[in-house]
Amino acid sequence: MNQGGYGNGGQGGQGDGFGPPQGSPFAPPPIGSPGQGFGRFGKYIAVGGLIGGVLSSIPFLNLLNCCFCLLVVGGVAGGLSMHLSANPDDSLTAGESAGFGAATGAAAGLVAGILGTLTSVVFSGMQLAQLGSSNAPPEVAKAVALMSGVSLIFVPIYMVIFGAFGALGGFLVMEAGFKHRLRGQ
Amino acid sequence: MNLSRGLRGMLIFSGALPWICAYFNLRAPWLSTMYHTLCHQLTERTLHFGAHPMLICSRCAGLYLGVAIGALVPLAGFFLRHARRALALAVGATVLDVVTQDLHLHAPNHPVRLATGFALGFVASAFMLGTILREQRAKQKPSSLVT
């Protein structure tokens, strides 16, 4: 895409316009090229992960994750669309979109796992308080406390599972919704 | 190549985990709780290994298996060129089965649930990895435009 006669805009740098050649020190950086790095997605990965993770921690709403991790894919789609609307000249490769989705999904898994653990600790505390007042055997209290601690194991597993479905979501969202912004197709 | 390897690892681990748990009869309460946010786990819609139900329903089991196998066998050539149509077909078949089943037009049918889930997971996973691998191969090729 030639942006304002600059040339070598964003579609692979084929020298399709005016302006200094690609190798020249005066040439603009190729937009959306791998040289810009994955770091350009950082803010949007965090936002998408937060959206996906918080939504996945809301009881009943998180049942939507039964359908292809829909909330995680929604977070990925939100992050991707924010990035693409904030950077109208940027384009992504299929690998970048999948990587974006994987990172956003992993972030969503981290957020969902931590929020789930916090919820579990709060509910366990309430249960333990009730058990303490009802003189329940200590084994029961121990089991309740153990269950809240065990939910910490969910964090890395959720990060991998949400990351995998986030990668699929990122790739499919680009294919379905932003195909014109895919590079190398 | 690192990106595709990392993604492949994630997909295989995620896809194989519920099947590994079923094979080794791992049914700790925390595992069941963990999958509770990823699947409805209704008993009548769940496959049983012997007397023990899997951690996820049969459609999810098919989907996860498809994702893992799709990561092992990425699409290429003819199949990659027609992957979008295959994906649309897999989504259509899954939605049709979900709708007809939830409208009580037929009872939950494990082979159909397993097959539609598998098709969706396999095509999505194999399509994604096939496209990424094709992209990486194209990047490695020396450019014919440079003289």
PDB file of C-alpha atoms in Angstrom, chain A:
ATOM      1  CA  MET A   1       0.000   0.000   0.000  1.00  0.00           C
ATOM      2  CA  ASN A   2       1.466   3.300  -1.042  1.00  0.00           C
ATOM      3  CA  GLN A   3       0.928   5.873   1.700  1.00  0.00           C
ATOM      4  CA  GLY A   4       1.002   9.414   0.354  1.00  0.00           C
ATOM      5  CA  GLY A   5       3.553   8.718  -2.362  1.00  0.00           C
ATOM      6  CA  TYR A   6       6.171   7.475   0.077  1.00  0.00           C
ATOM      7  CA  GLY A   7       6.547   4.132  -1.601  1.00  0.00           C
ATOM      8  CA  ASN A   8       7.532   0.769  -0.190  1.00  0.00           C
ATOM      9  CA  GLY A   9       4.616   1.173   2.160  1.00  0.00           C
ATOM     10  CA  GLY A  10       3.452  -1.894   3.910  1.00  0.00           C
ATOM     11  CA  GLN A  11       2.963  -4.787   1.566  1.00  0.00           C
ATOM     12  CA  GLY A  12       6.328  -6.375   1.462  1.00  0.00           C
ATOM     13  CA  GLY A  13       8.439  -3.518   0.138  1.00  0.00           C
ATOM     14  CA  GLN A  14       8.342  -4.345  -3.551  1.00  0.00           C
ATOM     15  CA  GLY A  15       9.429  -0.857  -4.587  1.00  0.00           C
ATOM     16  CA  ASP A  16       6.047   0.086  -5.959  1.00  0.00           C
ATOM     17  CA  GLY A  17       6.212   3.849  -5.514  1.00  0.00           C
ATOM     18  CA  PHE A  18       8.322   6.976  -5.301  1.00  0.00           C
ATOM     19  CA  GLY A  19      10.783   7.915  -2.609  1.00  0.00           C
ATOM     20  CA  PRO A  20      14.190   6.715  -1.543  1.00  0.00           C
ATOM     21  CA  PRO A  21      15.048   3.060  -2.140  1.00  0.00           C
ATOM     22  CA  GLN A  22      14.512   0.543   0.621  1.00  0.00           C
ATOM     23  CA  GLY A  23      18.164   0.259   1.586  1.00  0.00           C
ATOM     24  CA  SER A  24      18.748   4.024   1.763  1.00  0.00           C
ATOM     25  CA  PRO A  25      19.318   5.620   5.178  1.00  0.00           C
ATOM     26  CA  PHE A  26      16.576   8.108   4.238  1.00  0.00           C
ATOM     27  CA  ALA A  27      14.023   5.414   3.576  1.00  0.00           C
ATOM     28  CA  PRO A  28      11.142   5.134   6.065  1.00  0.00           C
ATOM     29  CA  PRO A  29      11.077   1.920   8.060  1.00  0.00           C
ATOM     30  CA  PRO A  30       8.958  -0.688   6.282  1.00  0.00           C
ATOM     31  CA  ILE A  31       5.628  -0.577   8.025  1.00  0.00           C
ATOM     32  CA  GLY A  32       4.614  -3.774   9.771  1.00  0.00           C
ATOM     33  CA  SER A  33       7.876  -5.464   8.912  1.00  0.00           C
ATOM     34  CA  PRO A  34       9.369  -8.075  11.220  1.00  0.00           C
ATOM     35  CA  GLY A  35      12.072  -5.509  12.007  1.00  0.00           C
ATOM     36  CA  GLN A  36       9.585  -3.601  14.128  1.00  0.00           C
ATOM     37  CA  GLY A  37       9.367  -6.633  16.311  1.00  0.00           C
ATOM     38  CA  PHE A  38       6.730  -8.304  18.363  1.00  0.00           C
ATOM     39  CA  GLY A  39       7.102  -5.618  21.029  1.00  0.00           C
ATOM     40  CA  ARG A  40       4.762  -3.329  19.128  1.00  0.00           C
ATOM     41  CA  PHE A  41       1.866  -5.531  20.275  1.00  0.00           C
ATOM     42  CA  GLY A  42       2.723  -5.357  24.002  1.00  0.00           C
ATOM     43  CA  LYS A  43       0.052  -2.902  25.123  1.00  0.00           C
ATOM     44  CA  TYR A  44      -2.693  -4.588  23.100  1.00  0.00           C
ATOM     45  CA  ILE A  45      -1.723  -8.057  24.313  1.00  0.00           C
ATOM     46  CA  ALA A  46      -2.083  -6.813  27.899  1.00  0.00           C
ATOM     47  CA  VAL A  47      -5.471  -5.203  27.189  1.00  0.00           C
ATOM     48  CA  GLY A  48      -6.788  -8.251  25.302  1.00  0.00           C
ATOM     49  CA  GLY A  49      -5.492 -10.584  28.022  1.00  0.00           C
ATOM     50  CA  LEU A  50      -7.153  -8.515  30.712  1.00  0.00           C
ATOM     51  CA  ILE A  51     -10.477  -8.529  28.838  1.00  0.00           C
ATOM     52  CA  GLY A  52     -10.349 -12.289  28.206  1.00  0.00           C
ATOM     53  CA  GLY A  53      -9.114 -13.112  31.714  1.00  0.00           C
ATOM     54  CA  VAL A  54     -11.626 -10.972  33.606  1.00  0.00           C
ATOM     55  CA  LEU A  55     -14.559 -12.176  31.477  1.00  0.00           C
ATOM     56  CA  SER A  56     -13.405 -15.794  31.985  1.00  0.00           C
ATOM     57  CA  SER A  57     -13.506 -15.293  35.759  1.00  0.00           C
ATOM     58  CA  ILE A  58     -17.111 -14.135  35.925  1.00  0.00           C
ATOM     59  CA  PRO A  59     -19.354 -17.013  37.045  1.00  0.00           C
ATOM     60  CA  PHE A  60     -21.969 -18.126  34.481  1.00  0.00           C
ATOM     61  CA  LEU A  61     -20.516 -15.795  31.845  1.00  0.00           C
ATOM     62  CA  ASN A  62     -17.432 -18.046  31.791  1.00  0.00           C
ATOM     63  CA  LEU A  63     -19.650 -20.849  30.432  1.00  0.00           C
ATOM     64  CA  LEU A  64     -19.179 -19.168  27.045  1.00  0.00           C
ATOM     65  CA  ASN A  65     -15.648 -20.578  27.160  1.00  0.00           C
ATOM     66  CA  CYS A  66     -17.270 -23.994  26.566  1.00  0.00           C
ATOM     67  CA  CYS A  67     -17.615 -22.890  22.943  1.00  0.00           C
ATOM     68  CA  PHE A  68     -14.063 -22.792  21.542  1.00  0.00           C
ATOM     69  CA  CYS A  69     -12.874 -20.599  24.455  1.00  0.00           C
ATOM     70  CA  LEU A  70     -15.097 -17.824  23.094  1.00  0.00           C
ATOM     71  CA  LEU A  71     -14.243 -15.276  25.789  1.00  0.00           C
ATOM     72  CA  VAL A  72     -10.512 -15.761  25.261  1.00  0.00           C
ATOM     73  CA  VAL A  73     -10.977 -15.471  21.486  1.00  0.00           C
ATOM     74  CA  GLY A  74     -13.104 -12.361  22.157  1.00  0.00           C
ATOM     75  CA  GLY A  75     -10.235 -10.823  24.155  1.00  0.00           C
ATOM     76  CA  VAL A  76      -7.825 -11.641  21.317  1.00  0.00           C
ATOM     77  CA  ALA A  77     -10.214 -10.120  18.757  1.00  0.00           C
ATOM     78  CA  GLY A  78     -10.593  -7.001  20.911  1.00  0.00           C
ATOM     79  CA  GLY A  79      -6.821  -6.583  21.306  1.00  0.00           C
ATOM     80  CA  LEU A  80      -6.196  -7.193  17.601  1.00  0.00           C
ATOM     81  CA  SER A  81      -8.849  -4.730  16.464  1.00  0.00           C
ATOM     82  CA  MET A  82      -7.518  -2.095  18.887  1.00  0.00           C
ATOM     83  CA  HIS A  83      -3.997  -2.571  17.525  1.00  0.00           C
ATOM     84  CA  LEU A  84      -5.143  -2.424  13.915  1.00  0.00           C
ATOM     85  CA  SER A  85      -7.295   0.667  14.417  1.00  0.00           C
ATOM     86  CA  ALA A  86      -4.501   2.450  16.327  1.00  0.00           C
ATOM     87  CA  ASN A  87      -1.985   1.541  13.608  1.00  0.00           C
ATOM     88  CA  PRO A  88      -3.845   1.839  10.314  1.00  0.00           C
ATOM     89  CA  ASP A  89      -0.689   1.271   8.245  1.00  0.00           C
ATOM     90  CA  ASP A  90       0.388  -1.877  10.049  1.00  0.00           C
ATOM     91  CA  SER A  91      -0.191  -5.322   8.648  1.00  0.00           C
ATOM     92  CA  LEU A  92       0.424  -8.704  10.237  1.00  0.00           C
ATOM     93  CA  THR A  93       1.638 -12.043   8.976  1.00  0.00           C
ATOM     94  CA  ALA A  94      -0.294 -15.192   9.858  1.00  0.00           C
ATOM     95  CA  GLY A  95       2.504 -16.107  12.275  1.00  0.00           C
ATOM     96  CA  GLU A  96       2.320 -12.727  13.987  1.00  0.00           C
ATOM     97  CA  SER A  97      -1.444 -12.957  14.363  1.00  0.00           C
ATOM     98  CA  ALA A  98      -1.148 -16.450  15.870  1.00  0.00           C
ATOM     99  CA  GLY A  99       1.677 -15.271  18.135  1.00  0.00           C
ATOM    100  CA  PHE A 100      -0.412 -12.274  19.198  1.00  0.00           C
ATOM    101  CA  GLY A 101      -3.300 -14.617  19.987  1.00  0.00           C
ATOM    102  CA  ALA A 102      -1.064 -17.033  21.916  1.00  0.00           C
ATOM    103  CA  ALA A 103       0.421 -14.243  24.039  1.00  0.00           C
ATOM    104  CA  THR A 104      -3.000 -12.673  24.667  1.00  0.00           C
ATOM    105  CA  GLY A 105      -4.480 -16.071  25.534  1.00  0.00           C
ATOM    106  CA  ALA A 106      -1.611 -16.808  27.935  1.00  0.00           C
ATOM    107  CA  ALA A 107      -2.155 -13.413  29.569  1.00  0.00           C
ATOM    108  CA  ALA A 108      -5.878 -14.174  29.838  1.00  0.00           C
ATOM    109  CA  GLY A 109      -5.010 -17.546  31.427  1.00  0.00           C
ATOM    110  CA  LEU A 110      -2.756 -15.791  33.947  1.00  0.00           C
ATOM    111  CA  VAL A 111      -5.453 -13.267  34.861  1.00  0.00           C
ATOM    112  CA  ALA A 112      -8.216 -15.902  35.010  1.00  0.00           C
ATOM    113  CA  GLY A 113      -6.031 -18.252  37.086  1.00  0.00           C
ATOM    114  CA  ILE A 114      -5.093 -15.543  39.596  1.00  0.00           C
ATOM    115  CA  LEU A 115      -8.655 -14.225  39.894  1.00  0.00           C
ATOM    116  CA  GLY A 116      -9.917 -17.810  40.268  1.00  0.00           C
ATOM    117  CA  THR A 117      -7.391 -18.465  43.050  1.00  0.00           C
ATOM    118  CA  LEU A 118      -8.349 -15.242  44.844  1.00  0.00           C
ATOM    119  CA  THR A 119     -12.045 -16.132  44.610  1.00  0.00           C
ATOM    120  CA  SER A 120     -11.287 -19.619  45.875  1.00  0.00           C
ATOM    121  CA  VAL A 121      -9.272 -18.247  48.827  1.00  0.00           C
ATOM    122  CA  VAL A 122     -12.079 -15.847  49.779  1.00  0.00           C
ATOM    123  CA  PHE A 123     -14.757 -18.562  49.615  1.00  0.00           C
ATOM    124  CA  SER A 124     -12.510 -21.031  51.479  1.00  0.00           C
ATOM    125  CA  GLY A 125     -11.955 -18.416  54.189  1.00  0.00           C
ATOM    126  CA  MET A 126     -15.691 -17.987  54.575  1.00  0.00           C
ATOM    127  CA  GLN A 127     -16.177 -21.772  54.700  1.00  0.00           C
ATOM    128  CA  LEU A 128     -13.369 -22.152  57.262  1.00  0.00           C
ATOM    129  CA  ALA A 129     -14.952 -19.469  59.434  1.00  0.00           C
ATOM    130  CA  GLN A 130     -18.253 -21.349  59.311  1.00  0.00           C
ATOM    131  CA  LEU A 131     -16.543 -24.664  60.056  1.00  0.00           C
ATOM    132  CA  GLY A 132     -14.683 -23.093  62.982  1.00  0.00           C
ATOM    133  CA  SER A 133     -17.928 -21.965  64.571  1.00  0.00           C
ATOM    134  CA  SER A 134     -19.601 -25.345  63.993  1.00  0.00           C
ATOM    135  CA  ASN A 135     -16.749 -27.405  65.563  1.00  0.00           C
ATOM    136  CA  ALA A 136     -16.146 -29.440  62.396  1.00  0.00           C
ATOM    137  CA  PRO A 137     -13.238 -31.933  62.462  1.00  0.00           C
ATOM    138  CA  PRO A 138      -9.853 -30.364  61.570  1.00  0.00           C
ATOM    139  CA  GLU A 139      -9.479 -32.702  58.554  1.00  0.00           C
ATOM    140  CA  VAL A 140     -12.411 -30.968  56.851  1.00  0.00           C
ATOM    141  CA  ALA A 141     -10.911 -27.533  57.454  1.00  0.00           C
ATOM    142  CA  LYS A 142      -7.563 -28.816  56.155  1.00  0.00           C
ATOM    143  CA  ALA A 143      -9.190 -30.145  52.956  1.00  0.00           C
ATOM    144  CA  VAL A 144     -10.950 -26.832  52.327  1.00  0.00           C
ATOM    145  CA  ALA A 145      -7.712 -24.889  52.807  1.00  0.00           C
ATOM    146  CA  LEU A 146      -5.858 -27.330  50.534  1.00  0.00           C
ATOM    147  CA  MET A 147      -8.400 -26.928  47.717  1.00  0.00           C
ATOM    148  CA  SER A 148      -7.898 -23.155  47.656  1.00  0.00           C
ATOM    149  CA  GLY A 149      -4.117 -23.610  47.460  1.00  0.00           C
ATOM    150  CA  VAL A 150      -4.394 -26.262  44.755  1.00  0.00           C
ATOM    151  CA  SER A 151      -6.167 -23.808  42.454  1.00  0.00           C
ATOM    152  CA  LEU A 152      -2.759 -22.145  41.960  1.00  0.00           C
ATOM    153  CA  ILE A 153      -1.902 -25.149  39.747  1.00  0.00           C
ATOM    154  CA  PHE A 154      -4.577 -23.925  37.337  1.00  0.00           C
ATOM    155  CA  VAL A 155      -2.529 -20.854  36.462  1.00  0.00           C
ATOM    156  CA  PRO A 156       0.175 -22.436  34.233  1.00  0.00           C
ATOM    157  CA  ILE A 157      -2.279 -24.949  32.727  1.00  0.00           C
ATOM    158  CA  TYR A 158      -4.783 -22.212  31.897  1.00  0.00           C
ATOM    159  CA  MET A 159      -1.942 -20.183  30.384  1.00  0.00           C
ATOM    160  CA  VAL A 160      -1.108 -23.033  27.980  1.00  0.00           C
ATOM    161  CA  ILE A 161      -4.722 -23.988  27.123  1.00  0.00           C
ATOM    162  CA  PHE A 162      -5.898 -20.383  26.741  1.00  0.00           C
ATOM    163  CA  GLY A 163      -2.702 -19.633  24.823  1.00  0.00           C
ATOM    164  CA  ALA A 164      -3.388 -22.472  22.368  1.00  0.00           C
ATOM    165  CA  PHE A 165      -6.987 -21.410  21.756  1.00  0.00           C
ATOM    166  CA  GLY A 166      -5.901 -17.760  21.684  1.00  0.00           C
ATOM    167  CA  ALA A 167      -3.422 -18.604  18.895  1.00  0.00           C
ATOM    168  CA  LEU A 168      -6.153 -20.335  16.894  1.00  0.00           C
ATOM    169  CA  GLY A 169      -8.464 -17.392  17.613  1.00  0.00           C
ATOM    170  CA  GLY A 170      -5.892 -14.781  16.583  1.00  0.00           C
ATOM    171  CA  PHE A 171      -5.217 -16.575  13.312  1.00  0.00           C
ATOM    172  CA  LEU A 172      -8.900 -17.151  12.532  1.00  0.00           C
ATOM    173  CA  VAL A 173      -9.942 -13.596  13.501  1.00  0.00           C
ATOM    174  CA  MET A 174      -7.343 -12.192  11.076  1.00  0.00           C
ATOM    175  CA  GLU A 175      -8.447 -14.633   8.368  1.00  0.00           C
ATOM    176  CA  ALA A 176     -12.127 -13.882   8.841  1.00  0.00           C
ATOM    177  CA  GLY A 177     -12.251 -10.235   9.864  1.00  0.00           C
ATOM    178  CA  PHE A 178      -9.039  -8.487   8.826  1.00  0.00           C
ATOM    179  CA  LYS A 179      -7.933 -10.390   5.759  1.00  0.00           C
ATOM    180  CA  HIS A 180      -7.014  -7.171   3.974  1.00  0.00           C
ATOM    181  CA  ARG A 181      -4.492  -6.471   6.758  1.00  0.00           C
ATOM    182  CA  LEU A 182      -2.774  -9.851   6.426  1.00  0.00           C
ATOM    183  CA  ARG A 183       0.693  -9.651   4.905  1.00  0.00           C
ATOM    184  CA  GLY A 184       2.068 -12.263   2.501  1.00  0.00           C
ATOM    185  CA  GLN A 185      -1.310 -13.706   1.427  1.00  0.00           C
TER     186      GLN A 185
END
